[in-house]
Structures are given as structure tokens and as C-alpha cells.
XYZ file of C-alpha atoms in Angstrom:
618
model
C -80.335 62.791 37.035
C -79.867 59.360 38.584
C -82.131 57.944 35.748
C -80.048 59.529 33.469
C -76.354 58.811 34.853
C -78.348 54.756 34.767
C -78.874 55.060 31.503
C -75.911 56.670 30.170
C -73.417 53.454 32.102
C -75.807 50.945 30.232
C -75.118 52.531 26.761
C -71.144 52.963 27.993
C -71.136 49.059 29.266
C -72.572 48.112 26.031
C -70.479 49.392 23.792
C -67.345 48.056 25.756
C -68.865 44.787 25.458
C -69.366 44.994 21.709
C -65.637 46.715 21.042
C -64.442 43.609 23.657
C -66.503 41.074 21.709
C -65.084 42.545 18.330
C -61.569 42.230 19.986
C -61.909 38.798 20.909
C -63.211 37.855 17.799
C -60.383 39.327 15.823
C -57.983 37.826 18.462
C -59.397 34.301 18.140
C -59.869 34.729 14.142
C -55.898 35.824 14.222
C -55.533 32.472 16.319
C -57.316 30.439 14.420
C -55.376 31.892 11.378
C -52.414 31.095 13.000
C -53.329 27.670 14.189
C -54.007 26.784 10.407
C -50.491 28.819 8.861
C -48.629 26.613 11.606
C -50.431 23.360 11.435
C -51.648 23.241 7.641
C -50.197 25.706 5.367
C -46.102 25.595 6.752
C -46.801 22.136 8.643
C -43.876 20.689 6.473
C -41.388 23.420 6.735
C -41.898 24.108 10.487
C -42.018 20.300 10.646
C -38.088 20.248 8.684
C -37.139 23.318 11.224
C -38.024 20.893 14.255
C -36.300 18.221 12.916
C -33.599 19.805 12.428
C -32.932 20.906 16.250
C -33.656 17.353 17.603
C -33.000 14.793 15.070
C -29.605 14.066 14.135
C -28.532 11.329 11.923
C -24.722 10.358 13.063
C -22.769 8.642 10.312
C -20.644 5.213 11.118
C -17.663 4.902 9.393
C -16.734 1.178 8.284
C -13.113 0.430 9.695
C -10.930 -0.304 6.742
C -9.692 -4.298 6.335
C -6.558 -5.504 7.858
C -3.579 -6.498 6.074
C -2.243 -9.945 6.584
C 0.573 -12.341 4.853
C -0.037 -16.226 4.011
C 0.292 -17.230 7.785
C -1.806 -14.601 9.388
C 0.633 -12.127 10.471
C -0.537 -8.828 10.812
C 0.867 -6.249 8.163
C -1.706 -3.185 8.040
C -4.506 -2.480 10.312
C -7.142 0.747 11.052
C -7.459 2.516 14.276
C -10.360 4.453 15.200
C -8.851 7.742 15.591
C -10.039 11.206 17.555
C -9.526 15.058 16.544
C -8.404 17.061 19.650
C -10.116 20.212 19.805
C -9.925 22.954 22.217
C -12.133 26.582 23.308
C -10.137 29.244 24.223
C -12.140 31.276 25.093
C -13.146 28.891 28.168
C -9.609 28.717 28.700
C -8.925 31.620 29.629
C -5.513 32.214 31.405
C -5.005 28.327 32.594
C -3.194 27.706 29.135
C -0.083 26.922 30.958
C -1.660 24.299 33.132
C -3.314 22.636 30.116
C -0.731 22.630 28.022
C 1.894 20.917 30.527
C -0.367 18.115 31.497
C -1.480 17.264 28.287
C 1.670 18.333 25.202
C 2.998 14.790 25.763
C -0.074 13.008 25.596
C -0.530 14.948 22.290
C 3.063 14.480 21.696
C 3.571 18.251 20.800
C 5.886 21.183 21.861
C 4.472 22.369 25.467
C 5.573 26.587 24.074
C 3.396 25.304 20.650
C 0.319 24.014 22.637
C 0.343 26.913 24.813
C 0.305 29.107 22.123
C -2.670 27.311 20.194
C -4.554 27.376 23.701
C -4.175 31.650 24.281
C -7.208 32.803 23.437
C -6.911 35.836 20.426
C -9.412 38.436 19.367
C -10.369 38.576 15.994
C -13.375 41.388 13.757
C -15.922 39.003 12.089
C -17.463 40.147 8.493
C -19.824 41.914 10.093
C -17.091 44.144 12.102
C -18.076 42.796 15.678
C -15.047 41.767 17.626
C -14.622 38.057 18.041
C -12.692 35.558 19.886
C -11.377 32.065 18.704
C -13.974 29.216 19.914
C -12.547 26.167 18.383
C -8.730 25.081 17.516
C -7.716 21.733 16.378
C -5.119 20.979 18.525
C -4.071 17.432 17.126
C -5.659 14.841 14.634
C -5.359 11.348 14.497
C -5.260 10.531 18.059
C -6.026 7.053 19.207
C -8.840 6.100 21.176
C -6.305 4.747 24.110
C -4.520 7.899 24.106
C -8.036 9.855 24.052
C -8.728 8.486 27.476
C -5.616 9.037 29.118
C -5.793 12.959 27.876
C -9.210 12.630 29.283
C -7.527 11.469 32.985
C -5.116 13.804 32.786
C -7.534 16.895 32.003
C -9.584 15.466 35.225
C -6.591 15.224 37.696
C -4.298 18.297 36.551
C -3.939 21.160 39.015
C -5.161 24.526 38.275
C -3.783 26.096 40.957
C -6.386 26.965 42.921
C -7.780 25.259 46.388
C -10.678 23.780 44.788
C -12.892 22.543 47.503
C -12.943 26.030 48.894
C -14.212 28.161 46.172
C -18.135 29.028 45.506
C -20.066 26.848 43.756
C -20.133 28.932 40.918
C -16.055 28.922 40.927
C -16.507 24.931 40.650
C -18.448 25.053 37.488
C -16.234 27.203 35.338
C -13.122 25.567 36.534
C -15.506 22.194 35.441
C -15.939 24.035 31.751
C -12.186 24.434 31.954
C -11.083 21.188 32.211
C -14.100 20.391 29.650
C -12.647 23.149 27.227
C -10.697 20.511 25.691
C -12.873 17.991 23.715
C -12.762 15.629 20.939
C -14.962 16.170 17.839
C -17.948 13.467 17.414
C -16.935 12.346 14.331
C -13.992 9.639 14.141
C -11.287 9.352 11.184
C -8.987 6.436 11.017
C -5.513 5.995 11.344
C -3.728 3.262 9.004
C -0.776 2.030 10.680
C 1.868 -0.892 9.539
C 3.179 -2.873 12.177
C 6.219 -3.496 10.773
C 7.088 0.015 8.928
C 9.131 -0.145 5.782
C 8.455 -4.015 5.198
C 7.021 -4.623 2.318
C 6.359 -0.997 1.468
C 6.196 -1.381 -2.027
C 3.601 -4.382 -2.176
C 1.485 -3.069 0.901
C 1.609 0.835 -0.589
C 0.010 3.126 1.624
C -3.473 5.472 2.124
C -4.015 9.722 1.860
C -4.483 10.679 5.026
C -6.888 12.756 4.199
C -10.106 10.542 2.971
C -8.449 7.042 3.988
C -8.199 5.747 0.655
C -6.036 3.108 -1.036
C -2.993 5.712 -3.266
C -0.825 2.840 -4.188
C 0.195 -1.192 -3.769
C -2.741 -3.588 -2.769
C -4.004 -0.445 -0.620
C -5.005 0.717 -4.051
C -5.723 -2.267 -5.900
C -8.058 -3.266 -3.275
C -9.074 -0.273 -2.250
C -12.947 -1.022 -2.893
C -13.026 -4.250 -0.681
C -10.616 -2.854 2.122
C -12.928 0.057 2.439
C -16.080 -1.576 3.396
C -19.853 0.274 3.508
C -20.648 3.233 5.876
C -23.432 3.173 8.620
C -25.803 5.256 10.076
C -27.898 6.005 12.896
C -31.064 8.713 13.073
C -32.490 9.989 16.745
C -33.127 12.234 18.432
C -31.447 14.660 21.206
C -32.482 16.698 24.190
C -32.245 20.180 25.429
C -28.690 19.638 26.263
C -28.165 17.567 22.926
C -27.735 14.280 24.523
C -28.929 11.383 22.182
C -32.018 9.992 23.561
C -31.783 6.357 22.979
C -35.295 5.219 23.508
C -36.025 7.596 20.531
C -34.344 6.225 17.917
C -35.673 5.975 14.272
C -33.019 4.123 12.210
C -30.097 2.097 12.411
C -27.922 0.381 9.975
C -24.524 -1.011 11.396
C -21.517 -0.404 9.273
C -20.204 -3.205 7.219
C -16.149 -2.974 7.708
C -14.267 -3.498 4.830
C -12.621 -7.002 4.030
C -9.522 -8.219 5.265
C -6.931 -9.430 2.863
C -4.526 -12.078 2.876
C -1.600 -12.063 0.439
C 1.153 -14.765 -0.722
C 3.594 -13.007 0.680
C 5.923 -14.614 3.976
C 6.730 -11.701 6.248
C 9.645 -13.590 7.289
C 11.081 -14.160 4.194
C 10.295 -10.621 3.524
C 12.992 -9.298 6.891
C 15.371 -11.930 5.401
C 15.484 -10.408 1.799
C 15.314 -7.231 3.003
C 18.101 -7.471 5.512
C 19.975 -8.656 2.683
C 19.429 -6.121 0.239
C 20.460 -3.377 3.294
C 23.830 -5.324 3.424
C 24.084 -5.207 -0.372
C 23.267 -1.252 -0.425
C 26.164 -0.906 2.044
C 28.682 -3.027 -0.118
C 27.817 -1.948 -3.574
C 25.784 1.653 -3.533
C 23.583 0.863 -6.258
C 21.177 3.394 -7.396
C 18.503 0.698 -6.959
C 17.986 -2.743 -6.211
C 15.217 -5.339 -6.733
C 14.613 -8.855 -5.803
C 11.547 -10.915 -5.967
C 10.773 -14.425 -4.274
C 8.673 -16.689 -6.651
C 7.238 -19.966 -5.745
C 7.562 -21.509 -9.253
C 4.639 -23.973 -9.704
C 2.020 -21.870 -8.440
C 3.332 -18.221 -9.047
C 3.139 -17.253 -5.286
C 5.237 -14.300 -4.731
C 6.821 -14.739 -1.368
C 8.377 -11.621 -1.283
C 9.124 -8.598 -3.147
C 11.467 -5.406 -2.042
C 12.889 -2.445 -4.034
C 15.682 0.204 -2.222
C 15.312 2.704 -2.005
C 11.770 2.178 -0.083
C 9.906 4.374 2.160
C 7.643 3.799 5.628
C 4.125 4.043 4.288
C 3.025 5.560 7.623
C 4.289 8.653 6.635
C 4.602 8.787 2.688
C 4.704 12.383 1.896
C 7.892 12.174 3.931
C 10.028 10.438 0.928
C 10.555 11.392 -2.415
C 8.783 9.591 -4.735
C 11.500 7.785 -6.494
C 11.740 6.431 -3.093
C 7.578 5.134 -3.327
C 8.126 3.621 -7.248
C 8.024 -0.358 -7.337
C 10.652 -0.708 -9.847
C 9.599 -4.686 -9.945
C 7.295 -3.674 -12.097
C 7.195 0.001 -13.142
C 11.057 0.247 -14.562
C 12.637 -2.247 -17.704
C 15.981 -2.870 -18.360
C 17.998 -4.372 -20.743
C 18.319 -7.712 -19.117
C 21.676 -8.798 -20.882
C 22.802 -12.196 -20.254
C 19.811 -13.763 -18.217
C 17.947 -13.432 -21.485
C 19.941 -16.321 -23.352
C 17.870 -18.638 -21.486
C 15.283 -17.535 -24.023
C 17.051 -18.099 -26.771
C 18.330 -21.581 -26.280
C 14.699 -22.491 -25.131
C 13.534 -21.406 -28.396
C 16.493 -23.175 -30.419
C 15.956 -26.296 -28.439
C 12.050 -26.489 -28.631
C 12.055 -26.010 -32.481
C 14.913 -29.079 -32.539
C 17.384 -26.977 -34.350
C 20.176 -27.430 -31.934
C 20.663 -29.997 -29.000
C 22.521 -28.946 -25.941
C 25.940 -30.714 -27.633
C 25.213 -29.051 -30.481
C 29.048 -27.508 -31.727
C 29.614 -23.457 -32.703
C 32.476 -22.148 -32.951
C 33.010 -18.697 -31.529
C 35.649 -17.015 -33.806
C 38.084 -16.442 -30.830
C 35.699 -14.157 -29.310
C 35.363 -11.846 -32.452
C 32.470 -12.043 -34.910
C 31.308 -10.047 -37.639
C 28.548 -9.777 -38.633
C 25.831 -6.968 -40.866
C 29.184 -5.171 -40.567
C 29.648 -4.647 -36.721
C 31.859 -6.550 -34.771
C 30.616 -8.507 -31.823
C 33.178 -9.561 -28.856
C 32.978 -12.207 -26.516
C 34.760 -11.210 -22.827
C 37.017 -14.065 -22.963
C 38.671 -15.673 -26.362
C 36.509 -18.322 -27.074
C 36.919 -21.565 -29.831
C 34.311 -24.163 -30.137
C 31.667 -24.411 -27.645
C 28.583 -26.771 -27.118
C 25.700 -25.218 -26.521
C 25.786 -26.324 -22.828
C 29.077 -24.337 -22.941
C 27.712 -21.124 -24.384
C 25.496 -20.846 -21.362
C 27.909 -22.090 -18.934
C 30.240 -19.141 -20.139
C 28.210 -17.237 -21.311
C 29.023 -16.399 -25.025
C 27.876 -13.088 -26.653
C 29.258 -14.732 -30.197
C 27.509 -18.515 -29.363
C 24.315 -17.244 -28.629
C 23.965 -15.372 -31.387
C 25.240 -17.928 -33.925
C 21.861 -19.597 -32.284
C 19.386 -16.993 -32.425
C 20.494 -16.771 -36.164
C 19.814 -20.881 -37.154
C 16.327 -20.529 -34.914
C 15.480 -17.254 -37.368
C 13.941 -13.905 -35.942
C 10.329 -14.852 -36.567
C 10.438 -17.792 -34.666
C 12.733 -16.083 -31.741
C 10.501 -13.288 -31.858
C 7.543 -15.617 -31.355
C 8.804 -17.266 -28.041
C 9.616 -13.752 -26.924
C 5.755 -12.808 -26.735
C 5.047 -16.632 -25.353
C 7.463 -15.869 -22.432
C 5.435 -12.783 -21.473
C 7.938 -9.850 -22.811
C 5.872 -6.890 -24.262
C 3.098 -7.728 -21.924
C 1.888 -6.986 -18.158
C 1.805 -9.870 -16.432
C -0.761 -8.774 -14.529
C 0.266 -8.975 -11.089
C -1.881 -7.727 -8.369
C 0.245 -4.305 -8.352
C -0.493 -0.997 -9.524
C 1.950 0.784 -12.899
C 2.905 -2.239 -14.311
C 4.521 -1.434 -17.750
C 4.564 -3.753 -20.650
C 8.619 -3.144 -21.372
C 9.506 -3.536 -25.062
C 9.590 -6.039 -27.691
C 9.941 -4.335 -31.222
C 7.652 -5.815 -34.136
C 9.618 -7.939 -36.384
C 9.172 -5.381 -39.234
C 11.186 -3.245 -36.955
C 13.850 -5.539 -35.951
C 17.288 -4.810 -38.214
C 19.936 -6.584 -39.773
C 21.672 -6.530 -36.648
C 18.767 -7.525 -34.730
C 18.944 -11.539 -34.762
C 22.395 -11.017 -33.359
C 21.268 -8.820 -30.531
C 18.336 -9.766 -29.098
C 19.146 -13.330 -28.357
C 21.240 -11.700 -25.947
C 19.686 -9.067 -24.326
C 19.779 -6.470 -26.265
C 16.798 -4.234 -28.149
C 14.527 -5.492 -25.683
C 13.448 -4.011 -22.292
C 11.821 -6.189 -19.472
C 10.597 -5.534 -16.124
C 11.877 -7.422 -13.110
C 8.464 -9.495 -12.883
C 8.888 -10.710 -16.424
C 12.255 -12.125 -16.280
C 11.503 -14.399 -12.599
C 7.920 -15.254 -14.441
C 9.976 -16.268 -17.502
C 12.690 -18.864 -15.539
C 9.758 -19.895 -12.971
C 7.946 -21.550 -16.351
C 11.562 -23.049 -17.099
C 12.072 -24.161 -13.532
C 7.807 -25.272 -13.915
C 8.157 -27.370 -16.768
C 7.478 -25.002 -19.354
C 4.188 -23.511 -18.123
C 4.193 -19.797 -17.256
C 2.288 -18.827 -14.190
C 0.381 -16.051 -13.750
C 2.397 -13.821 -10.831
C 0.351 -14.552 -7.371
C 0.225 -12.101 -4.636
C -3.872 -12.642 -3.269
C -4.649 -15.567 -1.638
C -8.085 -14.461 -0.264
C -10.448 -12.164 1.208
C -11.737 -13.240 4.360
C -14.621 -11.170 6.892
C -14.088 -10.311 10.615
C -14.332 -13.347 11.753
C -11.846 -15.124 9.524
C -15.121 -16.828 6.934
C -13.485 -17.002 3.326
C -15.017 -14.676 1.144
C -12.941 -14.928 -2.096
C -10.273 -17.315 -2.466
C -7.408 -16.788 -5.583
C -6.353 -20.167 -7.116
C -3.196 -20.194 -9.135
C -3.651 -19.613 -12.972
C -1.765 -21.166 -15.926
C -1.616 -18.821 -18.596
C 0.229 -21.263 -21.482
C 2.662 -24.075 -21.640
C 5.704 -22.288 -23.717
C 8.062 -24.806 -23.852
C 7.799 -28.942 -23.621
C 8.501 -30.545 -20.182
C 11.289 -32.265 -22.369
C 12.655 -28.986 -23.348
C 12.726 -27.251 -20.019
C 14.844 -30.343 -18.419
C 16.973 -29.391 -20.728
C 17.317 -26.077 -20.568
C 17.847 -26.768 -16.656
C 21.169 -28.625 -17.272
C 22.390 -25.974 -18.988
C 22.029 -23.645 -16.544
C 23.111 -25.636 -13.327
C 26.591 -25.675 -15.176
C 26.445 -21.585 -14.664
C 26.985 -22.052 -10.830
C 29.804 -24.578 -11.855
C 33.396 -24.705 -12.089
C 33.893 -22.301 -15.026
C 30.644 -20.868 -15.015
C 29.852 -17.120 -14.526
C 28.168 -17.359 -10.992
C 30.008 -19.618 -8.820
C 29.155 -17.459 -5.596
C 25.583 -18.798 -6.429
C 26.273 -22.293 -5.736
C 24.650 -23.473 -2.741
C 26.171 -26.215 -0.260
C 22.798 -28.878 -0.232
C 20.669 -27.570 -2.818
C 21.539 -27.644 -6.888
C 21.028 -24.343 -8.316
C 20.075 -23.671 -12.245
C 20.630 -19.860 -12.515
C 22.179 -17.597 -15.097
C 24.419 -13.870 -14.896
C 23.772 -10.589 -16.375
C 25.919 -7.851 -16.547
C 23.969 -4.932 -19.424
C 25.455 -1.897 -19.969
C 22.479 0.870 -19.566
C 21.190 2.492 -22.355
C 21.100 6.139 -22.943
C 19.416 8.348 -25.498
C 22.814 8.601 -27.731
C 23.522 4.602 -26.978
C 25.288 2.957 -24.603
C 26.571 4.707 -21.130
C 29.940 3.628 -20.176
C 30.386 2.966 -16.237
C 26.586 2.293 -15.830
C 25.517 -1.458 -15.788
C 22.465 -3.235 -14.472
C 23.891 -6.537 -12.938
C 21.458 -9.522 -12.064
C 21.520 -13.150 -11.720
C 18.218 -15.065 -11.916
C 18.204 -18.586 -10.098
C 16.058 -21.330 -8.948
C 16.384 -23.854 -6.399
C 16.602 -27.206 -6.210
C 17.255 -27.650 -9.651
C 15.589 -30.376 -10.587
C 12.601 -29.900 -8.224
C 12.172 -26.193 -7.911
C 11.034 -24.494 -4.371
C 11.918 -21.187 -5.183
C 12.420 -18.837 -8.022
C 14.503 -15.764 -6.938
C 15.123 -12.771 -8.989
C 18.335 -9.733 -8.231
C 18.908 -7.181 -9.848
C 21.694 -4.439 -9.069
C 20.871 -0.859 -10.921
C 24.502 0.898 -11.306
C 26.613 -0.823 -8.998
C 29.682 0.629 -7.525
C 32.968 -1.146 -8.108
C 32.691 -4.694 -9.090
C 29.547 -4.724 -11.751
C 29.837 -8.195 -12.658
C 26.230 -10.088 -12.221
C 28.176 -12.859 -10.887
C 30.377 -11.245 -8.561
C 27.022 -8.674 -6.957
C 23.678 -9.936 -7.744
C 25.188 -14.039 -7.142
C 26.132 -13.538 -3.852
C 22.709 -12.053 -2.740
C 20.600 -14.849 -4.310
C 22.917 -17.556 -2.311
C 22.194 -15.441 1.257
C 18.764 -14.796 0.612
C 18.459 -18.623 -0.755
C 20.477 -20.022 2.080
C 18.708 -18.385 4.917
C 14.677 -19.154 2.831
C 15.318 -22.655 2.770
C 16.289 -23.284 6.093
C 12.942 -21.294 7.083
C 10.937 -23.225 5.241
C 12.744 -26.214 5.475
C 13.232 -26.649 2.029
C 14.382 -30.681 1.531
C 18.036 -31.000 0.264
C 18.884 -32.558 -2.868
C 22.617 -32.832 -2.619
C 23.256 -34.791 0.293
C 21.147 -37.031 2.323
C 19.111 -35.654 4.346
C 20.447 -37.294 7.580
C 24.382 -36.589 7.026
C 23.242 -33.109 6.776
C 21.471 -33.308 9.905
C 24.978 -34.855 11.537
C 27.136 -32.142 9.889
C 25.285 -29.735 11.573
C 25.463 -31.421 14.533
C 29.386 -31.176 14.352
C 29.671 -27.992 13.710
């Protein structure tokens, strides 16, 4: 029996062994089966999976390029800028803590923030209740203002006696205070220092991708903007980056910074002129534009109505349009300087040249044409000094509407000039076929013809340059963070229209205007000749000509015979007095006083020491 019981526990061991051995080899077969799946045949996905969990690759925004004028001052800058998030369900019930010690930080309604802060229940697709784990409390904040949120989060009083509560009590009132947090990734904030100046030129960015929507933000948009960054490593349990593990990093190239032509001051001192005018007159619009004659340099440029490009979407936009350059008028008087270039270039008149203006009724192609005042004989020195509707026509008909047409296009009209400024619109010149009988009569002028505000203080600067027309200058260059010249914008000569010779001419002419008997004696400056001329046009509508609505300007530059400064004012519908020389005249002589003291512009009417003495006196 023993034998047998012996014999019987061999067999039984045996087989255990074998079904153990079998199990072990199907284990370690499954293993090894394994082992290959996860190291061979889904080494590359399970390789992506990992990667995923502990490598992150952080983009670095470039910080868009400053804003400067021609001396360096600062006109538009970036700011790094953080999204204030919170979790509330962390929160809990100490909403009304958070929210008082940090709504001003965030510069929000306390009852709002509260509100935003309350955690609320919510059913998922799936139908499982939820509650809300992330708000976005506030974008845009500053770095500065980050930190001091930050502080205040760490210091605020919950209530509670915190050195005598558990340890476990300290670590969710810790996730409390941590409940509000800033998302990783940074935006920007834009910002212009000094808010509506300049709106027009400077334009403004979306806020919701940072780009360039209009002015030299748009223009530029591409160099301002700069080239992204990014860094690849790798993070810990607790996803903190682990810095001796890094793979990759490529530092962000910020955008360029550019510098423009323009003079912030004389920017506040035409633009705190035009805010008088708006109060005097009530014009629908006004423009004026500050031209530096020999090298095309805009100085400054302003429009009302404007708008504060730090918050565009807050103005209509009629308010955002740069009527220097998107709107045309019909530019009346100030467009006989034209004409009598032409006639005196092609030698078919000479400033004493005689016409007599029928006692200030012509006909002519059957329409009568009337002068404002009864005039008999005038030279053509008098026409401009007057200003006769009948005289300047008599001259646009002896210099013939092919060749008037032809200094119309060499001025520039019924072109861009191709300023630095988004919408520019070519205004209007007709093609001769088009013109009519009437139209030799008309044009020389003013009339038939639209023009932009750009093209008429392009068209005197060449006068007031010796006949060469400039190229409108508002880039000087692009420079990188540390000030190196990357690009630098020369001034550019686009054609001589009219001789040297001519142009002196021309300029006697119109220094007369600011004369005794001229149309723009409120123009005339006390040490500085002025050659300028008026406009008064009476608007055009679709069935002709409105009555009451006028666009008044006067177009000037300064001193005459050695010209600093081109400036450009025009008055759209002015209340009241309409006259160009009795609204726009007025504003070229503040705005030209107030410039050339600034820049210390040298006087050409007196010495330069008795003027030094009178102002002593005074």
C-alpha cells in the first residue's frame, strides 16, 4: 500500500511539473510576444504615446516692433500680456474673498467677478453631471499687473485662522489661492503712448491675432511682426519642464522697429489746432498734412474725426478713414497754380501778361462763367492774387487742353502717389477724349477733376522744390533691438515738371495771395514770406452742384523763396464763414507759426537779430 501511495505521488508530482512547465512556457512565450509587440512591432507608436506625456514643445512668440518718429520718440510698443484664468470648482465658496482682493487688479466689477468665480453644474454629452473647471476671467493682462494679482492672491484673508487648521486644511486653502492662474501661453498687447496722435498714420492691430489692420501697422505688418520661436523638452510627473533635458531651442527673432518722418511734436501742435478749428467751424471733416518740400518728409498728418487705436472697434469707421488719402475733392481755386505753371512753362503767357476779365462775366460754349468780384484787366500775377474764375480760364484756353491735360498727369493727379499708407485712391483726371467744350474753361480751375489731399501738398511742394515732385516720405528706416540700421529710405525724385525758372515764377505769384488784396491775408506770417493760394469748391453731388456745402482749403509754403515747410488744410463743409481764406488761412498761419519756432525755422523777413530783440521787448 505504501509502495503504491509512493508511486501514485511520483506520477501526481510529475504531471504538475509538466502542466507547470507548459504554463511557464506559455507565460514566457506570451512575454516574449509581448516584449517584441512593445519593443518591435508598435515601438513607434508607443514611442509617439510617450512622447506625447513628457515632451512638450512650447512656442515663443516674437514681440512685435516698436513704433518710433524721426527723433526716437516712442509711438507704439508690444507688451507681453497674460490670460487670467480661474477653477471653480477649487473655489468653492471663497468667491467673495477672491473676488474683492483681486476685481481691481483685473479692473472688473467685484458682483461680475464673483459671479464668474461661483462654481455651476453643468450634464456633459455623455449625460454625467459636470462642473465648470476653467473660466477666463480677463485677457490681456500685463506682466506687472500679473505679479501684483499674484501678491494679492498670496496675502488675502480667507477667513479662517490659518496656522491652526490640519495640515490637510493648509493644502486646499494652498489650491485655493492657486485656483486662480494664468495660462502658459502669452498674447501681446499693442499699446500707443500717446492715444489718438497720429491715429491715422500709426493705424492700429486686431486684437485677436496681433496683426497690422490699417496705417504703417498694416503696411509693415510683415517686418513689425518678426519670426516665432520654439523650445522642445521634456516634463516630469508633476509637468515641470526639466531643463537639463532639453532637445531644441530656437530664440524668437522680434519683429523690426520702425522709424517714420513724422515729428510727434509737430504732430500735438497740428492737432491741437485742428481741435480749435472743429470747435470754431464744425466741419464734417478736416485734413492737414506737414510736408518737408525738398525731400518729401511728411512731418505730420491728422484727419478729424480720428479715433484711439487702442480700442478701434470702439469708433465708427468713418471715424478710422484717412481722408489724406482715401477721399478727393474738387480742389477749386488751389488748382490754378497748375494752370499758370503750365501756361508759363510752355512760354505762352508771362506773369504781366494782360486779360481782361469781362467785368466778371464770361461766356463761353454757351454758359456763363462769373467771377466773385467785377473784374477789368488783370495781369496774370493779378489773376492769382485775386483769384479770377474768368482769368484763369482765358489761360487754360491759350495753353490748349492737350497740353493742360498733360501737366495735369506730370503733377501726379490721376495717380497714387504712393505714400507709405494703406487705400490710397488715384482721384480723377478725365481722358482728353472725354473732356467737353466746356472743359478748357473748367478744369484750369478746379473743376472736373478730383484730387486727394496728398496730391495737391505733393503738387505745390515740387513748386516750392523747384519744379521736381517728390515722392511723399513717411519711412525713414528699420532698425533691430539694439538700434543697428537695417533698411534705410532715401528720398526719391520722381520727375522735374516744371523749370527751376518757371517755379520762381510761379512763387511770386502766389506770395501776392497773402498780400494786400489777395484772398488769404490771415495767412501772412510776421518773419517768414508765405507763397500760398485759397480754395473755396462747392461739393459735388450726383444731380450737380450742392448749395451750402463747400470744401475750403488754402495750400501754403514757407519761406517763400527758400521753402521749410509745405502745409496742406482742408475744411470739408464748414459752418458759417466757408471762405478758404477766412477758415483753412488762419489754421495754416497757427500751425506755421508755432512749427517754425519748434524747429527754429530761420526768418527771412527781418534780421535775424532784431527779431531776437523784439522778442526780448515784448
Amino acid at each position: 500500500m505504501k509502495k503504491y501511495n509512493a508511486s501514485v505521488l511520483r506520477q501526481s508530482a510529475k504531471r504538475w511539473l509538466i502542466v507547470f512547465a507548459f504554463v511557464m512556457l506559455i507565460s514566457f512565450t506570451l512575454l516574449v510576444y509581448r516584449l517584441v509587440d512593445l519593443q518591435v512591432v508598435r515601438h513607434d507608436q508607443l514611442r509617439g504615446w510617450a512622447s506625447t506625456n513628457i515632451v512638450r514643445t512650447n512656442v515663443l512668440e516674437a514681440r512685435r516692433g516698436n513704433i518710433l518718429d524721426r527723433r526716437g520718440n516712442l509711438l507704439a510698443t508690444s507688451l507681453f500680456v497674460k490670460t487670467v484664468c480661474a477653477d471653480p470648482s477649487i473655489i468653492g465658496s471663497y468667491q467673495p474673498q477672491i473676488a474683492h482682493a483681486i476685481a481691481p487688479l483685473l479692473e472688473m466689477n467685484e458682483a461680475v467677478l464673483r459671479e464668474k468665480l461661483t462654481p455651476k453644474l453643468f450634464e456633459n454629452d455623455q449625460g454625467q453631471m459636470r462642473t465648470n473647471r476653467y473660466v477666463v476671467l480677463r485677457r490681456k493682462v500685463p506682466r506687472k499687473r500679473w505679479e501684483m494679482i499674484r501678491a494679492a492672491l498670496e496675502g488675502m484673508d480667507l477667513g479662517e485662522n490659518e496656522n491652526g487648521v490640519s495640515r490637510r486644511k493648509k493644502q486646499f486653502l494652498r489650491r485655493v489661492r492657486k485656483a486662480v492662474f494664468a495660462d502658459e501661453a502669452e498674447d501681446q498687447l499693442r499699446v500707443y503712448q500717446s492715444k489718438r496722435l497720429a491715429s491715422h498714420v500709426m493705424g492700429f492691430v486686431s486684437g485677436s491675432d496681433h496683426k497690422g489692420r490699417a496705417g504703417i501697422e498694416a503696411v509693415l505688418d510683415s517686418k513689425l511682426t518678426g519670426t516665432a520661436g520654439w523650445r522642445v523638452t521634456e516634463a516630469d510627473a508633476k509637468n515641470r519642464e526639466l531643463v537639463w533635458a532639453r532637445r531644441q531651442y530656437v530664440a524668437p527673432r522680434n519683429g523690426l522697429n520702425v522709424m517714420l518722418t513724422l515729428d510727434s511734436v509737430v504732430q500735438h501742435i497740428v492737432e491741437e489746432e485742428l481741435e480749435k478749428a472743429v470747435a470754431k467751424h464744425k466741419p464734417a471733416g478736416i485734413t492737414v498734412i506737414v510736408v518737408q518740400p525738398k525731400t518729401g518728409a511728411i512731418l505730420a498728418l491728422a484727419n478729424r474725426p480720428d479715433f484711439d487705436p487702442n480700442r478701434p472697434g470702439e469708433f465708427h469707421a468713418a471715424h478710422r478713414r484717412n481722408r489724406a488719402v482715401t477721399d478727393t475733392m474738387e480742389p477749386g481755386s488751389t488748382f490754378k497754380i497748375v494752370t499758370v505753371a503750365a501756361a508759363i512753362q510752355d512760354r505762352v503767357v508771362t506773369l504781366n501778361s494782360i486779360f481782361d476779365c469781362e467785368r466778371g462775366s464770361f461766356f463761353y460754349g454757351g454758359r456763363r462763367l462769373r467771377d466773385h468780384h467785377p473784374y477789368g484787366s488783370l495781369s496774370v500775377e493779378k489773376i492769382i492774387t485775386k483769384s479770377s474764375n474768368i482769368g484763369i480760364a482765358k489761360i487754360g484756353i491759350r495753353v490748349g487742353a492737350a497740353r493742360l491735360h498733360h501737366y495735369l498727369l506730370e503733377f501726379g493727379f490721376g495717380q497714387r502717389t504712393r505714400v507709405s499708407l494703406p487705400g490710397e485712391v488715384r482721384g480723377t483726371v478725365h481722358p482728353l477724349k472725354k473732356w467737353n467744350k466746356l472743359s478748357i474753361t473748367r478744369v484750369p480751375m478746379g473743376h472736373e477733376v478730383a484730387v486727394t489731399p496728398m496730391q495737391m501738398v505733393m503738387m505745390l511742394s515740387a513748386v516750392a522744390n523747384g519744379g521736381k515732385l517728390m515722392q511723399p516720405m513717411l519711412l525713414d528706416s528699420l532698425r533691430d533691438e539694439s538700434g543697428r540700421v537695417v533698411v534705410k529710405y532715401h528720398p526719391k525724385a520722381i520727375r522735374q515738371v516744371i523749370s527751376p525758372d518757371t517755379a520762381r515764377k510761379v512763387t511770386v505769384a502766389l506770395k501776392t495771395v497773402v498780400g494786400e488784396g489777395g484772398t488769404a491775408r490771415r495767412a501772412k506770417l510776421q518773419y517768414y514770406s508765405v507763397a500760398g493760394k485759397t480754395g473755396t469748391a462747392q461739393k459735388a453731388g450726383l444731380g450737380g452742384y450742392i448749395d451750402g456745402k463747400f470744401y475750403s482749403s488754402f495750400i501754403g509754403f514757407f519761406p517763400a523763396d527758400k521753402p521749410a515747410l509745405c502745409i496742406f488744410v482742408g475744411l470739408d463743409e464748414p459752418t458759417g464763414d466757408y471762405y478758404g481764406g477766412l477758415t483753412a488761412a488762419p489754421i495754416f498761419k497757427a500751425i506755421a507759426e508755432r512749427t517754425a519756432s519748434y524747429l527754429v525755422i530761420k526768418p527771412d523777413l527781418v534780421e535775424q537779430g532784431s527779431l531776437v530783440s523784439r522778442r526780448e521787448g515784448r
